[in-house]
XYZ file of C-alpha atoms in Angstrom:
211
model
C -11.311 12.126 31.725
C -10.398 11.997 27.996
C -7.739 9.816 26.615
C -4.230 11.356 27.019
C -2.867 12.249 23.622
C 0.777 11.079 23.035
C 3.523 13.599 22.152
C 3.836 12.010 18.674
C 0.169 12.238 18.001
C 0.027 15.861 19.196
C 2.923 16.762 16.953
C 1.156 15.332 13.825
C -2.083 17.052 14.857
C -0.355 20.439 15.374
C 1.296 20.110 11.811
C -2.116 18.958 10.359
C -3.829 22.011 11.718
C -1.094 24.589 11.340
C 0.890 23.301 8.266
C 4.725 23.828 7.881
C 6.379 24.974 11.189
C 9.650 25.806 12.608
C 10.749 24.158 15.926
C 9.912 27.336 17.908
C 6.384 27.364 16.486
C 5.857 23.688 17.378
C 7.047 24.303 20.942
C 4.244 26.788 21.442
C 1.869 23.921 21.698
C 3.810 22.057 24.316
C 4.606 22.466 27.960
C 7.266 19.761 28.043
C 10.852 20.106 27.219
C 12.152 20.789 23.750
C 14.428 17.886 24.049
C 11.557 15.513 24.600
C 9.600 16.975 21.680
C 12.785 16.901 19.389
C 13.103 13.189 20.334
C 9.644 12.251 19.151
C 9.933 14.633 16.179
C 13.104 12.744 15.019
C 11.352 9.452 15.331
C 8.496 10.709 13.134
C 11.009 11.789 10.585
C 12.625 8.416 10.662
C 9.281 6.829 10.259
C 8.482 8.838 7.148
C 5.509 10.763 8.686
C 7.354 14.146 8.818
C 9.777 15.791 6.319
C 12.381 18.346 7.321
C 13.539 21.226 5.043
C 16.680 23.408 5.699
C 16.424 27.104 4.936
C 19.589 29.271 4.664
C 19.708 32.808 5.821
C 21.902 35.678 4.575
C 23.245 35.950 8.178
C 23.298 33.470 10.859
C 22.711 29.712 10.950
C 20.214 28.016 8.715
C 16.802 26.950 10.235
C 14.537 24.037 9.656
C 10.844 23.573 9.056
C 8.682 20.601 9.619
C 5.731 19.384 7.551
C 3.630 16.216 7.212
C 4.256 13.779 4.324
C 1.516 11.941 2.494
C 2.443 8.834 4.392
C 1.135 10.653 7.505
C -2.437 10.285 6.346
C -2.498 6.688 7.646
C -2.402 8.164 11.220
C -5.829 9.817 10.611
C -9.137 7.992 10.404
C -10.425 7.532 6.948
C -13.433 5.741 5.287
C -12.050 5.216 1.746
C -12.627 1.499 1.841
C -16.218 2.031 3.011
C -16.859 4.647 0.443
C -15.487 2.472 -2.403
C -17.571 -0.495 -1.440
C -20.772 1.608 -0.967
C -20.228 3.108 -4.414
C -19.952 -0.268 -5.909
C -23.050 -1.521 -4.172
C -24.923 1.549 -5.360
C -23.779 1.041 -8.815
C -24.776 -2.644 -8.779
C -28.158 -1.722 -7.554
C -28.746 0.921 -10.350
C -26.995 -0.934 -13.313
C -26.684 -4.662 -12.295
C -23.917 -7.007 -11.509
C -22.772 -7.301 -15.091
C -21.517 -3.799 -15.045
C -19.598 -4.325 -11.801
C -17.870 -7.332 -13.304
C -16.863 -5.405 -16.437
C -15.668 -2.562 -14.324
C -13.515 -4.835 -12.205
C -12.201 -6.628 -15.114
C -11.233 -3.377 -16.800
C -9.320 -2.309 -13.675
C -7.605 -5.806 -13.676
C -6.639 -5.350 -17.365
C -5.083 -2.030 -16.604
C -2.964 -3.401 -13.840
C -1.961 -6.408 -16.033
C -0.721 -4.122 -18.839
C 1.247 -1.926 -16.369
C 2.845 -5.032 -14.698
C 3.568 -6.684 -18.072
C 5.233 -3.564 -19.258
C 7.333 -3.415 -16.100
C 8.278 -7.188 -16.114
C 9.228 -7.395 -19.739
C 12.600 -6.022 -19.030
C 13.497 -9.138 -16.972
C 14.396 -12.300 -18.894
C 13.963 -15.286 -16.471
C 10.892 -16.327 -14.641
C 12.721 -16.068 -11.337
C 13.704 -12.429 -12.114
C 9.974 -11.601 -13.147
C 8.473 -13.241 -10.093
C 10.879 -11.447 -7.683
C 10.260 -8.085 -9.564
C 6.461 -8.754 -9.290
C 6.712 -9.438 -5.455
C 8.710 -6.187 -4.963
C 6.366 -4.094 -7.024
C 3.173 -5.424 -5.590
C 4.629 -5.112 -1.916
C 5.090 -1.352 -2.614
C 1.480 -1.233 -3.472
C 0.174 -2.500 -0.130
C 0.354 -6.175 -0.608
C 2.487 -8.632 1.400
C 4.011 -11.097 -1.044
C 6.581 -13.873 -0.480
C 7.962 -16.041 -3.102
C 8.948 -19.710 -2.669
C 11.172 -21.419 -5.225
C 9.991 -24.994 -5.514
C 12.720 -26.149 -7.802
C 11.498 -28.251 -10.652
C 7.940 -27.757 -9.517
C 8.110 -24.060 -10.291
C 7.318 -21.207 -7.830
C 4.798 -20.399 -5.185
C 3.376 -16.982 -4.557
C 1.992 -16.230 -0.978
C 0.231 -13.002 -0.299
C -0.538 -12.381 3.342
C -2.392 -9.047 2.919
C -4.743 -7.747 0.182
C -5.579 -3.914 0.337
C -8.826 -4.740 -1.678
C -9.917 -7.624 0.597
C -13.206 -6.068 1.833
C -14.194 -5.375 -1.833
C -12.998 -8.938 -2.878
C -15.261 -10.578 -0.231
C -18.364 -8.992 -1.858
C -17.007 -9.489 -5.376
C -14.869 -12.593 -5.530
C -14.633 -12.245 -9.342
C -11.504 -10.047 -8.401
C -9.682 -13.192 -7.323
C -10.542 -14.800 -10.598
C -9.228 -11.741 -12.442
C -6.018 -11.889 -10.483
C -5.431 -15.452 -11.544
C -6.039 -14.420 -15.214
C -3.449 -11.726 -14.771
C -0.813 -14.210 -13.562
C -1.682 -16.399 -16.606
C -1.188 -13.517 -18.917
C 2.104 -12.548 -17.152
C 3.379 -16.060 -17.266
C 1.822 -17.511 -20.455
C 3.950 -20.659 -20.695
C 3.271 -21.740 -17.121
C 0.224 -23.240 -15.501
C -1.185 -21.146 -12.609
C -3.052 -22.896 -9.862
C -5.033 -21.282 -7.027
C -4.228 -23.083 -3.727
C -5.888 -20.916 -1.242
C -7.545 -17.297 -0.912
C -7.919 -14.815 1.865
C -11.534 -14.386 0.960
C -12.131 -17.973 1.979
C -10.760 -17.319 5.367
C -7.326 -18.740 4.702
C -4.185 -17.131 6.054
C -2.935 -16.054 2.592
C -3.635 -16.032 -1.008
C -1.559 -18.750 -2.566
C -0.810 -19.536 -6.131
C 1.433 -22.142 -7.793
C 3.177 -21.110 -10.855
C 4.205 -24.513 -12.433
C 7.417 -25.162 -14.273
C 7.388 -24.536 -18.109
C 4.786 -26.531 -19.811
C 5.851 -29.045 -22.413
């Protein structure tokens, strides 16, 4: 017997195949009660996987339609990481490691400039580091900040969305350290641990202001 698909997964699959649907159109694909389907639909809306739009009619009550959000893509299998890594490997084989290093450095430089522009509106180091944490977490990282008082600050990152690439090209971690040095030019940056080395997090110490 095949694995039974959950109501939530079936709702997402129906909307993926059919596009934007009304509640009546969704119910054409279910044999269970509308109340049960609405409950799971509401949960998916709350989780950000489905969006609801209200449509007014000249006569009668408005009706709602349901469609998938971009966030729903995480519920479908994808091979983006594998494709990216394969492309880098093929490029390295064709053009050499130096080109890969230059390519990754260029990407790091673009990220550095974007972050610097964003952080420039903050005045204190604590504000900048907090803003950096919040912005990176929105991009898929899992940063935490520890204030070490006179010793400075410590950045802990428990998830890197580029970890598989960094394992094959650890120069990415070096570029990241260089980026923090550029963002905090009057502070010493020390790498204490890295996920690519099997540690539980990437950890950087951002020392107090250098004399």
